[in-house]
Amino acid sequence: MLVLKTLEAPFLQTQNTGACVEHTIVQIQKMDIKPVIVVHGGAWAIPDDLAESSKDGVRYAAKRGFSVLANGGGAVQAVECAVQMLENNPVFDAGHGAVLNAEGDVELDAIIMDGRNLAVGAVSCIKNIANPVMFARTVMEKASCSMLTGAGANKFAETMNIKLVPKEELVTELAIKEWEQYQKYKQSVTCLFNSEQMHDTVGAVAIDNEGNVACATSTGGITNKMVGRVGDCPIIGSGAYADNFTGAVSTTGHGESIMKVTLARLVLFNMEKGETPQDAADHALDYMVNKVNGRGGLITVSKTGEWTARFTTKRMAWASVKNNVLMYGLNPGEILNEVIHL
Ligand code: ASP
């Protein structure tokens, strides 16, 4: 399908005609856009006993997200659907399966962003909500602000009839075991991350057949994190960013490092300079290692539907679907694929 798009400020060509500046609307022809979805299940040293279930989880989420796009759904709907599938899967550190903070409680962060108009909804330190990404979308669409945190966020959730669940419903045996272990050693978030003993944040990016991009990221954070600690995930430009002008990104890894380099926006900045998604991702991740000694991973899709999944940790579970081909991997350099029938 040939899509004619009209660019609006600030990407207008401007002509100074004396008294006033005239904006010439630029019409560009977009190439035939194929819908694409990419998902990740967190960058860390995924142990062998979680390897298969992590791969299965991202493959399933990518297929579900892609079927939204294949049925004419938009990028926002697709990333929300894919991230919900990952939140519902206890293998991942988001929604069900979230890790526990220093007091053994579950505090969740999430973000969703629409590349059409930079609309964004972010929530942090929320409790008793099984699908934070859905709540983030509600904030994006219904709140008079972009980001809500803690008790205020939970209050808004109640007014929006977001279902609350008991904490126990979100907590897995693995999360308790891990928490008990870290309680014993009282390690900081940085020590925990450097030992790569943590769980998987989840995320998705997509481009739909109209050429619109979107992203979403959701996490329980890092085991034993301070009560009230907010990582990169809900921070606009750090945990995620989407702009039709360039593309969309979702990140994972050491939150304190990701925030310092605004990793998601840095990738798009590199792409704006003309770098391929892969170079843009690698240069941004290298910058994070060199500048703040932080490791992580990310997925990105460009405005033309090129995508990549890159990481500097030992492993990251990821999957993508384009042209009915599912690709996925976990180890550095690993790319497996299969044809899917929807
Ligand atoms: N970025 C997340 C955080 O620091 C953790 C992760 O990606 O696994 O909260």
Coordinates of C-alpha atoms and ligand atoms in Angstrom, one line a residue:
M1 CA 0.0 0.0 0.0
L2 CA 1.3 3.5 -0.9
V3 CA 0.9 5.8 2.0
L4 CA 0.9 9.6 1.5
K5 CA 1.9 11.4 4.7
T6 CA 1.8 15.0 5.5
L7 CA 4.6 16.2 7.8
E8 CA 3.8 18.9 10.4
A9 CA 5.9 21.2 12.6
P10 CA 8.7 20.9 13.5
F11 CA 9.6 19.0 10.4
L12 CA 8.2 21.6 8.0
Q13 CA 10.5 23.2 5.4
T14 CA 10.3 26.9 6.3
Q15 CA 10.7 29.7 3.8
N16 CA 11.4 33.2 5.1
T17 CA 9.2 35.5 2.9
G18 CA 9.9 38.7 4.8
A19 CA 7.1 39.7 7.1
C20 CA 6.2 36.2 8.0
V21 CA 7.5 32.7 7.9
E22 CA 5.6 30.5 5.5
H23 CA 5.5 26.8 6.2
T24 CA 5.5 24.7 3.1
I25 CA 3.9 21.4 3.8
V26 CA 6.2 18.7 2.6
Q27 CA 4.5 15.6 1.2
I28 CA 6.6 12.5 1.2
Q29 CA 5.8 9.2 -0.2
K30 CA 6.4 6.4 2.2
M31 CA 7.5 3.2 0.8
D32 CA 5.3 0.2 1.1
I33 CA 5.3 -0.2 4.9
K34 CA 5.1 -3.8 6.3
P35 CA 3.9 -4.1 9.8
V36 CA 6.6 -5.2 12.3
I37 CA 6.6 -6.0 16.0
V38 CA 9.7 -6.7 18.2
V39 CA 9.5 -7.7 21.8
H40 CA 12.1 -8.3 24.6
G41 CA 12.0 -10.1 27.9
G42 CA 14.8 -8.3 29.6
A43 CA 18.6 -8.2 29.4
W44 CA 20.5 -10.1 32.0
A45 CA 22.3 -13.4 32.7
I46 CA 19.3 -15.6 32.1
P47 CA 20.1 -18.9 33.7
D48 CA 19.8 -22.1 31.5
D49 CA 16.7 -23.3 33.4
L50 CA 14.8 -20.2 32.3
A51 CA 16.2 -20.1 28.8
E52 CA 13.5 -22.1 27.0
S53 CA 10.5 -20.5 28.9
S54 CA 11.9 -17.1 28.2
K55 CA 12.2 -17.8 24.5
D56 CA 8.7 -19.3 24.4
G57 CA 7.3 -16.3 26.2
V58 CA 8.7 -13.7 23.8
R59 CA 7.7 -15.8 20.7
Y60 CA 4.1 -16.0 22.0
A61 CA 4.0 -12.3 22.8
A62 CA 5.4 -11.3 19.4
K63 CA 2.9 -13.5 17.6
R64 CA 0.0 -12.0 19.6
G65 CA 1.2 -8.5 18.9
F66 CA 1.7 -9.2 15.3
S67 CA -1.8 -10.6 14.9
V68 CA -3.1 -7.2 16.0
L69 CA -1.2 -5.5 13.3
A70 CA -2.1 -8.2 10.7
N71 CA -5.8 -7.5 11.5
G72 CA -5.4 -3.8 10.8
G73 CA -4.8 -2.8 14.4
G74 CA -2.6 0.2 15.2
A75 CA 1.0 0.2 16.7
V76 CA -0.2 1.3 20.1
Q77 CA -2.7 -1.5 20.4
A78 CA -0.1 -4.0 19.2
V79 CA 2.6 -3.0 21.8
E80 CA 0.0 -3.0 24.5
C81 CA -1.2 -6.5 23.6
A82 CA 2.4 -7.9 23.4
V83 CA 3.4 -6.4 26.7
Q84 CA 0.3 -7.6 28.4
M85 CA 1.1 -11.2 27.3
L86 CA 4.6 -10.8 28.9
E87 CA 3.1 -9.3 32.1
N88 CA 0.8 -12.2 32.4
N89 CA 3.7 -14.7 32.1
P90 CA 5.4 -15.3 35.5
V91 CA 8.7 -16.0 33.8
F92 CA 9.2 -12.2 33.4
D93 CA 9.7 -9.4 35.9
A94 CA 6.5 -7.4 35.1
G95 CA 3.0 -7.8 36.4
H96 CA 2.8 -11.5 37.4
G97 CA 6.4 -12.5 38.4
A98 CA 7.5 -9.1 39.4
V99 CA 10.5 -9.0 41.8
L100 CA 10.2 -7.7 45.4
N101 CA 11.5 -4.5 46.9
A102 CA 13.5 -4.2 50.1
E103 CA 10.4 -4.6 52.2
G104 CA 9.2 -7.6 50.2
D105 CA 6.5 -5.5 48.4
V106 CA 5.7 -5.3 44.7
E107 CA 6.1 -1.8 43.1
L108 CA 5.6 -1.7 39.3
D109 CA 6.6 0.8 36.6
A110 CA 5.4 1.0 33.0
I111 CA 5.2 3.3 30.0
I112 CA 3.5 3.5 26.6
M113 CA 4.1 6.0 23.8
D114 CA 2.5 6.8 20.5
G115 CA 4.8 8.0 17.8
R116 CA 2.0 9.8 15.9
N117 CA 1.8 12.7 18.3
L118 CA 4.3 11.9 21.1
A119 CA 1.4 11.1 23.5
V120 CA 2.7 9.2 26.5
G121 CA 1.4 7.5 29.6
A122 CA 3.7 6.4 32.4
V123 CA 3.1 5.0 35.9
S124 CA 5.6 4.3 38.6
C125 CA 5.6 2.6 42.0
I126 CA 2.1 1.3 41.5
K127 CA 0.7 -1.6 43.5
N128 CA -1.8 -4.4 43.0
I129 CA -2.2 -3.9 39.3
A130 CA -1.6 -7.0 37.1
N131 CA -1.3 -5.1 33.8
P132 CA 0.6 -1.8 34.3
V133 CA 0.9 -1.3 30.6
M134 CA -2.9 -1.1 30.3
F135 CA -3.0 1.4 33.1
A136 CA -0.3 3.4 31.4
R137 CA -2.4 3.6 28.3
T138 CA -5.4 4.7 30.4
V139 CA -3.1 7.5 31.8
M140 CA -2.1 8.4 28.3
E141 CA -5.7 8.6 27.1
K142 CA -7.6 9.8 30.1
A143 CA -5.4 11.6 32.6
S144 CA -4.6 15.3 32.5
C145 CA -1.0 14.5 32.9
S146 CA 1.6 12.1 31.4
M147 CA 3.0 10.4 34.5
L148 CA 1.4 9.2 37.7
T149 CA 3.2 7.7 40.7
G150 CA 2.5 5.8 43.9
A151 CA -0.7 6.4 45.9
G152 CA -2.0 9.0 43.5
A153 CA -1.6 6.6 40.6
N154 CA -3.5 3.9 42.4
K155 CA -6.2 6.3 43.3
F156 CA -6.6 7.2 39.7
A157 CA -6.7 3.5 38.8
E158 CA -9.6 3.1 41.1
T159 CA -11.6 5.9 39.5
M160 CA -10.9 4.4 36.1
N161 CA -12.1 1.0 37.3
I162 CA -8.8 -0.7 36.7
K163 CA -9.0 -4.1 38.4
L164 CA -6.9 -4.4 41.6
V165 CA -5.5 -7.7 42.6
P166 CA -4.0 -8.9 45.9
K167 CA -0.2 -8.7 46.0
E168 CA 0.0 -12.5 46.5
E169 CA -1.4 -12.9 43.0
L170 CA 1.6 -11.2 41.5
V171 CA 4.3 -12.8 43.6
T172 CA 6.0 -16.0 42.5
E173 CA 8.1 -18.5 44.5
L174 CA 11.1 -17.6 42.5
A175 CA 10.7 -13.9 43.4
I176 CA 10.4 -14.8 47.1
K177 CA 13.5 -17.1 47.0
E178 CA 15.5 -14.4 45.3
W179 CA 14.4 -11.7 47.7
E180 CA 15.3 -13.9 50.7
Q181 CA 18.8 -14.5 49.3
Y182 CA 19.4 -10.8 48.7
Q183 CA 18.0 -9.8 52.1
K184 CA 20.7 -11.9 53.6
Y185 CA 23.5 -10.1 51.7
K186 CA 21.9 -6.6 51.6
Q187 CA 23.2 -5.8 48.2
S188 CA 22.6 -2.5 46.5
V189 CA 20.7 -2.2 43.1
T190 CA 24.1 -1.6 41.4
C191 CA 25.7 -4.7 43.0
L192 CA 22.7 -6.8 42.1
F193 CA 22.7 -5.6 38.6
N194 CA 26.5 -6.1 38.1
S195 CA 26.1 -9.7 39.3
E196 CA 23.3 -9.9 36.7
Q197 CA 21.2 -11.8 39.2
M198 CA 17.9 -10.2 38.3
H199 CA 14.8 -10.6 36.4
D200 CA 13.4 -9.6 33.1
T201 CA 11.8 -6.3 32.3
V202 CA 9.6 -6.6 29.2
G203 CA 9.0 -4.3 26.2
A204 CA 7.7 -4.0 22.7
V205 CA 8.0 -1.7 19.7
A206 CA 5.9 -1.8 16.5
I207 CA 5.2 -0.1 13.2
D208 CA 1.7 -0.6 11.7
N209 CA 0.7 -0.6 8.1
E210 CA 0.0 3.2 8.2
G211 CA 3.6 3.8 9.2
N212 CA 2.8 4.7 12.8
V213 CA 5.3 3.6 15.5
A214 CA 4.7 2.9 19.2
C215 CA 6.6 1.4 22.2
A216 CA 5.8 0.1 25.6
T217 CA 8.0 -1.1 28.6
S218 CA 6.9 -2.7 31.9
T219 CA 8.9 -3.8 34.9
G220 CA 9.0 -4.8 38.6
G221 CA 12.4 -3.3 38.7
I222 CA 15.4 -4.9 40.4
T223 CA 15.2 -7.3 43.4
N224 CA 15.6 -5.7 46.8
K225 CA 15.4 -2.2 45.3
M226 CA 14.8 0.7 47.8
V227 CA 11.1 1.3 48.6
G228 CA 10.0 4.1 46.2
R229 CA 12.9 3.5 43.8
V230 CA 11.9 4.3 40.2
G231 CA 14.1 3.0 37.5
D232 CA 14.4 4.0 33.8
C233 CA 11.4 2.1 32.6
P234 CA 8.7 4.9 33.0
I235 CA 11.1 7.8 32.3
I236 CA 10.3 9.2 28.9
G237 CA 13.3 8.9 26.6
S238 CA 15.1 6.4 29.0
G239 CA 12.9 3.3 29.2
A240 CA 11.1 4.0 25.9
Y241 CA 10.5 6.6 23.2
A242 CA 8.5 6.7 20.0
D243 CA 8.3 9.3 17.2
N244 CA 7.1 8.7 13.7
F245 CA 9.8 11.0 12.5
T246 CA 12.4 8.3 13.4
G247 CA 11.2 5.2 15.0
A248 CA 10.5 3.5 18.4
V249 CA 12.7 2.0 21.2
S250 CA 12.2 0.0 24.3
T251 CA 15.1 -0.6 26.7
T252 CA 16.1 -2.9 29.5
G253 CA 19.1 -3.2 31.9
H254 CA 20.6 -1.2 34.7
G255 CA 18.0 1.5 35.2
E256 CA 20.3 4.0 36.9
S257 CA 22.7 3.9 33.9
I258 CA 19.9 4.0 31.3
M259 CA 18.5 7.1 32.9
K260 CA 21.8 8.9 32.9
V261 CA 22.3 8.4 29.1
T262 CA 18.6 8.6 28.2
L263 CA 19.2 5.4 26.3
A264 CA 16.0 5.2 24.2
R265 CA 16.3 8.8 22.9
L266 CA 20.0 8.4 22.3
V267 CA 19.3 5.5 19.9
L268 CA 16.8 7.6 18.0
F269 CA 19.2 10.6 18.0
N270 CA 21.8 8.3 16.4
M271 CA 19.3 7.2 13.8
E272 CA 18.4 10.8 13.1
K273 CA 22.1 11.3 12.2
G274 CA 21.7 8.6 9.5
E275 CA 22.9 5.5 11.4
T276 CA 21.2 2.2 10.8
P277 CA 19.1 0.8 13.7
Q278 CA 21.9 -1.7 14.5
D279 CA 24.7 0.9 14.5
A280 CA 22.5 3.4 16.4
A281 CA 21.8 0.7 19.1
D282 CA 25.4 -0.5 19.4
H283 CA 26.8 3.0 19.6
A284 CA 24.3 4.0 22.3
L285 CA 24.9 0.8 24.3
D286 CA 28.7 1.3 24.0
Y287 CA 28.3 4.9 25.2
M288 CA 26.5 3.6 28.2
V289 CA 29.3 1.1 29.0
N290 CA 32.1 3.6 28.5
K291 CA 30.4 6.6 30.2
V292 CA 28.7 5.1 33.2
N293 CA 29.8 1.4 33.1
G294 CA 26.2 0.3 32.6
R295 CA 25.0 -2.7 30.7
G296 CA 21.6 -3.4 29.1
G297 CA 19.7 -4.1 25.9
L298 CA 17.1 -2.7 23.6
I299 CA 14.8 -3.2 20.7
T300 CA 14.1 -0.7 18.0
V301 CA 12.1 -0.3 14.8
S302 CA 12.7 2.6 12.3
K303 CA 10.1 4.6 10.5
T304 CA 10.8 2.4 7.4
G305 CA 10.3 -0.9 9.3
E306 CA 14.0 -1.8 9.8
W307 CA 14.5 -3.3 13.3
T308 CA 17.1 -4.7 15.6
A309 CA 17.5 -6.3 19.0
R310 CA 20.9 -5.6 20.7
F311 CA 22.4 -6.1 24.2
T312 CA 25.6 -5.9 26.2
T313 CA 24.5 -8.3 28.9
K314 CA 25.1 -12.1 28.7
R315 CA 21.7 -12.7 27.3
M316 CA 18.4 -11.1 26.3
A317 CA 15.3 -12.9 25.1
W318 CA 13.8 -11.2 22.1
A319 CA 11.4 -12.0 19.2
S320 CA 10.2 -10.2 16.1
V321 CA 7.6 -10.8 13.4
K322 CA 7.7 -9.2 9.9
N323 CA 6.2 -10.7 6.7
N324 CA 4.9 -13.7 8.7
V325 CA 8.4 -14.7 9.7
L326 CA 9.1 -15.0 13.4
M327 CA 12.7 -14.4 14.4
Y328 CA 14.0 -14.9 17.9
G329 CA 17.1 -15.3 20.0
L330 CA 18.6 -15.3 23.5
N331 CA 22.4 -15.5 23.1
P332 CA 24.7 -13.0 21.4
G333 CA 24.5 -13.4 17.7
E334 CA 21.7 -16.0 17.9
I335 CA 18.9 -15.6 15.3
L336 CA 16.4 -18.4 14.9
N337 CA 13.4 -18.2 12.6
E338 CA 10.2 -19.9 11.6
V339 CA 7.3 -19.1 9.3
I340 CA 4.1 -18.4 11.2
H341 CA 0.5 -18.9 10.1
L342 CA -2.0 -16.6 11.7
Ligands
ASP1 N1 15.6 -1.4 33.7 C1 14.9 -2.1 34.8 C2 15.1 -1.2 36.1 O1 16.2 -0.8 36.3 C3 15.4 -3.4 35.1 C4 15.5 -4.3 33.8 O2 15.5 -3.9 32.7 O3 15.6 -5.6 34.0 O4 14.2 -1.1 36.8

